[in-house]
PDB file of C-alpha atoms (C1' of nucleotides) in Angstrom:
ATOM      1  CA  UNK A  22     137.253-105.737  14.700  1.00 71.00           C
ATOM      2  CA  UNK A  23     138.426-103.859  17.665  1.00 82.00           C
ATOM      3  CA  UNK A  24     136.611-103.774  21.077  1.00 92.00           C
ATOM      4  CA  UNK A  25     136.360-100.388  21.200  1.00 96.00           C
ATOM      5  CA  UNK A  26     134.295-100.394  18.138  1.00 98.00           C
ATOM      6  CA  UNK A  27     132.168-103.403  18.577  1.00 98.00           C
ATOM      7  CA  UNK A  28     131.323-101.843  22.482  1.00 97.00           C
ATOM      8  CA  UNK A  29     130.190 -98.456  20.535  1.00 98.00           C
ATOM      9  CA  UNK A  30     128.017-100.537  17.985  1.00 98.00           C
ATOM     10  CA  UNK A  31     126.429-102.451  20.948  1.00 98.00           C
ATOM     11  CA  UNK A  32     125.978 -99.117  22.817  1.00 98.00           C
ATOM     12  CA  UNK A  33     124.227 -97.728  19.836  1.00 98.00           C
ATOM     13  CA  UNK A  34     122.037-100.377  19.020  1.00 98.00           C
ATOM     14  CA  UNK A  35     120.504-100.429  22.445  1.00 98.00           C
ATOM     15  CA  UNK A  36     119.340 -97.110  21.679  1.00 98.00           C
ATOM     16  CA  UNK A  37     116.895 -98.185  19.181  1.00 98.00           C
ATOM     17  CA  UNK A  38     113.396 -98.633  20.625  1.00 98.00           C
ATOM     18  CA  UNK A  39     110.948-101.468  19.959  1.00 98.00           C
ATOM     19  CA  UNK A  40     109.198-101.509  16.656  1.00 98.00           C
ATOM     20  CA  UNK A  41     111.870 -99.264  15.120  1.00 98.00           C
ATOM     21  CA  UNK A  42     114.972-100.101  13.112  1.00 98.00           C
ATOM     22  CA  UNK A  43     118.137 -99.065  11.386  1.00 98.00           C
ATOM     23  CA  UNK A  44     120.599-100.220   8.601  1.00 98.00           C
ATOM     24  CA  UNK A  45     124.085-101.433   9.210  1.00 98.00           C
ATOM     25  CA  UNK A  46     125.393 -98.386   7.112  1.00 98.00           C
ATOM     26  CA  UNK A  47     123.191 -96.264   9.471  1.00 98.00           C
ATOM     27  CA  UNK A  48     125.228 -97.404  12.384  1.00 98.00           C
ATOM     28  CA  UNK A  49     128.543 -96.538  10.585  1.00 98.00           C
ATOM     29  CA  UNK A  50     127.558 -93.347   9.946  1.00 98.00           C
ATOM     30  CA  UNK A  51     126.126 -92.455  13.269  1.00 98.00           C
ATOM     31  CA  UNK A  52     129.270 -93.484  14.826  1.00 98.00           C
ATOM     32  CA  UNK A  53     131.203 -91.691  12.241  1.00 97.00           C
ATOM     33  CA  UNK A  54     133.630 -94.729  11.965  1.00 96.00           C
ATOM     34  CA  UNK A  55     133.836 -97.813   9.838  1.00 97.00           C
ATOM     35  CA  UNK A  56     131.283 -99.218   7.065  1.00 98.00           C
ATOM     36  CA  UNK A  57     128.261-101.198   6.924  1.00 98.00           C
ATOM     37  CA  UNK A  58     130.259-104.635   6.474  1.00 98.00           C
ATOM     38  CA  UNK A  59     131.842-103.736   9.775  1.00 98.00           C
ATOM     39  CA  UNK A  60     128.796-103.311  11.772  1.00 98.00           C
ATOM     40  CA  UNK A  61     127.511-106.485  10.185  1.00 98.00           C
ATOM     41  CA  UNK A  62     130.708-108.236  11.477  1.00 98.00           C
ATOM     42  CA  UNK A  63     130.499-107.049  14.833  1.00 98.00           C
ATOM     43  CA  UNK A  64     126.563-107.948  14.960  1.00 98.00           C
ATOM     44  CA  UNK A  65     127.307-111.231  13.700  1.00 98.00           C
ATOM     45  CA  UNK A  66     130.076-111.964  16.340  1.00 97.00           C
ATOM     46  CA  UNK A  67     128.826-110.083  19.267  1.00 97.00           C
ATOM     47  CA  UNK A  68     125.119-109.138  18.584  1.00 98.00           C
ATOM     48  CA  UNK A  69     123.311-111.899  20.654  1.00 97.00           C
ATOM     49  CA  UNK A  70     123.197-109.734  23.805  1.00 97.00           C
ATOM     50  CA  UNK A  71     121.450-107.106  22.135  1.00 98.00           C
ATOM     51  CA  UNK A  72     118.259-106.448  20.137  1.00 98.00           C
ATOM     52  CA  UNK A  73     120.012-107.528  16.709  1.00 98.00           C
ATOM     53  CA  UNK A  74     116.933-107.968  14.809  1.00 98.00           C
ATOM     54  CA  UNK A  75     116.628-103.830  14.853  1.00 98.00           C
ATOM     55  CA  UNK A  76     119.565-103.823  12.652  1.00 98.00           C
ATOM     56  CA  UNK A  77     119.265-105.004   9.159  1.00 98.00           C
ATOM     57  CA  UNK A  78     120.042-104.340   5.343  1.00 98.00           C
ATOM     58  CA  UNK A  79     119.288-101.099   3.725  1.00 98.00           C
ATOM     59  CA  UNK A  80     116.617-102.628   1.727  1.00 98.00           C
ATOM     60  CA  UNK A  81     114.878-103.642   4.799  1.00 98.00           C
ATOM     61  CA  UNK A  82     115.423-107.155   4.706  1.00 98.00           C
ATOM     62  CA  UNK A  83     116.287-109.086   7.800  1.00 98.00           C
ATOM     63  CA  UNK A  84     119.983-110.248   8.762  1.00 98.00           C
ATOM     64  CA  UNK A  85     120.995-113.024   6.176  1.00 96.00           C
ATOM     65  CA  UNK A  86     120.212-116.342   7.860  1.00 96.00           C
ATOM     66  CA  UNK A  87     118.033-115.072  10.886  1.00 97.00           C
ATOM     67  CA  UNK A  88     114.604-114.157   8.782  1.00 97.00           C
ATOM     68  CA  UNK A  89     112.389-116.497  10.671  1.00 97.00           C
ATOM     69  CA  UNK A  90     113.552-115.590  13.752  1.00 98.00           C
ATOM     70  CA  UNK A  91     113.612-111.595  13.178  1.00 98.00           C
ATOM     71  CA  UNK A  92     110.324-111.785  11.817  1.00 98.00           C
ATOM     72  CA  UNK A  93     108.728-112.768  15.424  1.00 98.00           C
ATOM     73  CA  UNK A  94     110.116-109.917  16.817  1.00 98.00           C
ATOM     74  CA  UNK A  95     108.747-107.572  14.429  1.00 98.00           C
ATOM     75  CA  UNK A  96     105.461-108.885  14.473  1.00 98.00           C
ATOM     76  CA  UNK A  97     105.383-108.790  18.344  1.00 98.00           C
ATOM     77  CA  UNK A  98     106.965-105.311  18.344  1.00 98.00           C
ATOM     78  CA  UNK A  99     104.600-103.770  15.819  1.00 98.00           C
ATOM     79  CA  UNK A 100     107.661-103.155  13.257  1.00 98.00           C
ATOM     80  CA  UNK A 101     106.035-101.811  10.206  1.00 98.00           C
ATOM     81  CA  UNK A 102     106.281-104.760   7.689  1.00 98.00           C
ATOM     82  CA  UNK A 103     105.674-104.890   3.939  1.00 98.00           C
ATOM     83  CA  UNK A 104     105.058-107.818   1.782  1.00 97.00           C
ATOM     84  CA  UNK A 105     103.733-111.224   2.563  1.00 97.00           C
ATOM     85  CA  UNK A 106     104.882-111.852   5.617  1.00 98.00           C
ATOM     86  CA  UNK A 107     101.680-113.638   6.884  1.00 97.00           C
ATOM     87  CA  UNK A 108     102.188-116.133   4.299  1.00 97.00           C
ATOM     88  CA  UNK A 109     105.636-116.533   5.293  1.00 97.00           C
ATOM     89  CA  UNK A 110     104.660-117.210   9.019  1.00 96.00           C
ATOM     90  CA  UNK A 111     102.311-119.919   8.250  1.00 96.00           C
ATOM     91  CA  UNK A 112     103.839-121.686   5.215  1.00 94.00           C
ATOM     92  CA  UNK A 113     107.501-120.301   5.423  1.00 92.00           C
ATOM     93  CA  UNK A 114     107.079-119.043   1.436  1.00 93.00           C
ATOM     94  CA  UNK A 115     106.583-115.711   0.538  1.00 94.00           C
ATOM     95  CA  UNK A 116     108.933-112.408   0.324  1.00 96.00           C
ATOM     96  CA  UNK A 117     108.665-109.772   3.216  1.00 98.00           C
ATOM     97  CA  UNK A 118     110.700-106.910   4.512  1.00 98.00           C
ATOM     98  CA  UNK A 119     110.710-104.276   7.123  1.00 98.00           C
ATOM     99  CA  UNK A 120     109.509-100.823   5.897  1.00 98.00           C
ATOM    100  CA  UNK A 121     112.045 -99.068   6.446  1.00 98.00           C
ATOM    101  CA  UNK A 122     110.779 -95.701   5.349  1.00 96.00           C
ATOM    102  CA  UNK A 123     108.063 -96.040   8.263  1.00 98.00           C
ATOM    103  CA  UNK A 124     110.490 -98.045  10.934  1.00 98.00           C
ATOM    104  CA  UNK A 125     113.724 -95.926  10.786  1.00 98.00           C
ATOM    105  CA  UNK A 126     114.570 -94.691  13.913  1.00 98.00           C
ATOM    106  CA  UNK A 127     114.433 -91.338  14.472  1.00 96.00           C
ATOM    107  CA  UNK A 128     116.444 -90.235  17.419  1.00 97.00           C
ATOM    108  CA  UNK A 129     114.666 -87.977  19.759  1.00 95.00           C
ATOM    109  CA  UNK A 130     116.172 -85.116  22.027  1.00 93.00           C
ATOM    110  CA  UNK A 131     117.975 -87.023  24.425  1.00 95.00           C
ATOM    111  CA  UNK A 132     119.025 -89.400  22.020  1.00 98.00           C
ATOM    112  CA  UNK A 133     121.746 -86.868  20.033  1.00 97.00           C
ATOM    113  CA  UNK A 134     123.514 -86.436  23.173  1.00 97.00           C
ATOM    114  CA  UNK A 135     123.912 -90.128  23.765  1.00 98.00           C
ATOM    115  CA  UNK A 136     124.736 -90.878  20.246  1.00 98.00           C
ATOM    116  CA  UNK A 137     127.298 -87.851  20.296  1.00 97.00           C
ATOM    117  CA  UNK A 138     128.946 -89.270  23.478  1.00 98.00           C
ATOM    118  CA  UNK A 139     129.155 -92.703  22.098  1.00 98.00           C
ATOM    119  CA  UNK A 140     130.917 -91.370  18.740  1.00 97.00           C
ATOM    120  CA  UNK A 141     133.357 -89.041  20.915  1.00 97.00           C
ATOM    121  CA  UNK A 142     134.459 -91.785  23.221  1.00 97.00           C
ATOM    122  CA  UNK A 143     135.159 -94.279  20.253  1.00 96.00           C
ATOM    123  CA  UNK A 144     136.891 -91.466  18.381  1.00 94.00           C
ATOM    124  CA  UNK A 145     139.015 -90.926  21.325  1.00 95.00           C
ATOM    125  CA  UNK A 146     139.758 -94.501  21.916  1.00 94.00           C
ATOM    126  CA  UNK A 147     140.538 -94.743  18.404  1.00 88.00           C
ATOM    127  CA  UNK A 148     143.227 -92.076  17.971  1.00 78.00           C
ATOM    128  CA  UNK A 149     144.821 -93.071  21.020  1.00 70.00           C
ATOM    129  CA  UNK A 150     146.253 -96.014  19.379  1.00 61.00           C
ATOM    130  CA  UNK A 151     147.513 -94.639  16.255  1.00 56.00           C
ATOM    131  CA  UNK A 152     150.034 -92.217  17.544  1.00 51.00           C
ATOM    132  CA  UNK A 153     151.535 -91.179  14.177  1.00 49.00           C
ATOM    133  CA  UNK A 154     154.967 -89.995  15.402  1.00 43.00           C
ATOM    134  CA  UNK A 155     156.007 -89.070  11.579  1.00 37.00           C
ATOM    135  CA  UNK A 156     156.537 -92.741  10.909  1.00 38.00           C
ATOM    136  CA  UNK A 157     156.652 -91.980   7.356  1.00 39.00           C
ATOM    137  CA  UNK A 158     159.477 -89.925   7.378  1.00 32.00           C
ATOM    138  CA  UNK A 159     161.540 -92.458   8.833  1.00 29.00           C
TER     139      UNK A 159
ATOM    140  C1'  DA B  19     152.573-106.928   0.544  1.00 97.06           C
ATOM    141  C1'  DT B  20     148.719-109.756  -1.087  1.00 97.06           C
ATOM    142  C1'  DT B  21     144.471-112.263  -0.813  1.00 97.06           C
ATOM    143  C1'  DC B  22     140.142-113.899   0.929  1.00 97.06           C
ATOM    144  C1'  DT B  23     136.428-113.286   3.092  1.00 97.06           C
ATOM    145  C1'  DG B  24     131.928-111.138   5.487  1.00 97.06           C
ATOM    146  C1'  DA B  25     124.430-110.994   9.399  1.00 97.06           C
ATOM    147  C1'  DC B  26     126.818-104.954   3.402  1.00 97.06           C
ATOM    148  C1'  DT B  27     125.311-101.079  -0.730  1.00 97.06           C
ATOM    149  C1'  DT B  28     124.155 -99.075  -4.971  1.00 97.06           C
ATOM    150  C1'  DG B  29     123.550 -99.015  -9.521  1.00 97.06           C
ATOM    151  C1'  DC B  30     122.357-101.259 -13.879  1.00 97.06           C
ATOM    152  C1'  DT B  31     120.243-105.119 -16.467  1.00 97.06           C
TER     153       DT B  31
ATOM    154  C1'  DA C  11     111.865-109.253  -9.259  1.00 97.06           C
ATOM    155  C1'  DA C  12     116.062-111.054  -9.254  1.00 97.06           C
ATOM    156  C1'  DG C  13     120.854-111.287 -10.471  1.00 97.06           C
ATOM    157  C1'  DC C  14     125.419-109.052 -11.239  1.00 97.06           C
ATOM    158  C1'  DA C  15     129.207-106.398 -10.813  1.00 97.06           C
ATOM    159  C1'  DA C  16     132.055-103.297  -8.270  1.00 97.06           C
ATOM    160  C1'  DG C  17     132.679-100.320  -4.356  1.00 97.06           C
ATOM    161  C1'  DC C  18     133.224-100.706   0.436  1.00 97.06           C
ATOM    162  C1'  DC C  19     136.011-100.996   5.355  1.00 97.06           C
ATOM    163  C1'  DA C  20     138.862-104.188   7.751  1.00 97.06           C
ATOM    164  C1'  DG C  21     140.446-108.536  10.434  1.00 97.06           C
ATOM    165  C1'  DA C  22     142.643-112.813   9.530  1.00 97.06           C
ATOM    166  C1'  DA C  23     146.033-115.937   7.086  1.00 97.06           C
TER     167       DA C  23
END
DNA sequence: ATTCTGACTTGCT
DNA sequence: AAGCAAGCCAGAA
């Protein structure tokens, strides 16, 4: 993934407040570019510096392979959870997930501007690279 | 150009 | 609840 996209994704993720969360697909949608898998890829390779646990699967499951670590953060941040997470904390058994209906980030007044700024900057930087120039007609 | 690979999604059994 | 197939977007080989 190009660095412009990586930066845009990370910048977006930093806007998500503690206790809230968004799905991979949500991030792509807010950026107006790429898809859920691209966002997942970015998080996997470059997400360690941000609150990666606030970006998860559309059904509320934590990022693949990091369930246990993520749960610690959710509990600490008071993120709404569903299922037997307490069992999971004690025994490592039991299914649970984030209650995305309740936890999904609802951007506030100032956030929309920031989101737009990020999306626009990405758009600009992306377009600059292609420069079509009628390539197909040659 | 083709194929493979992912911290993904959605729909159907 | 749990699997599965197909669709998805893009980088890498």
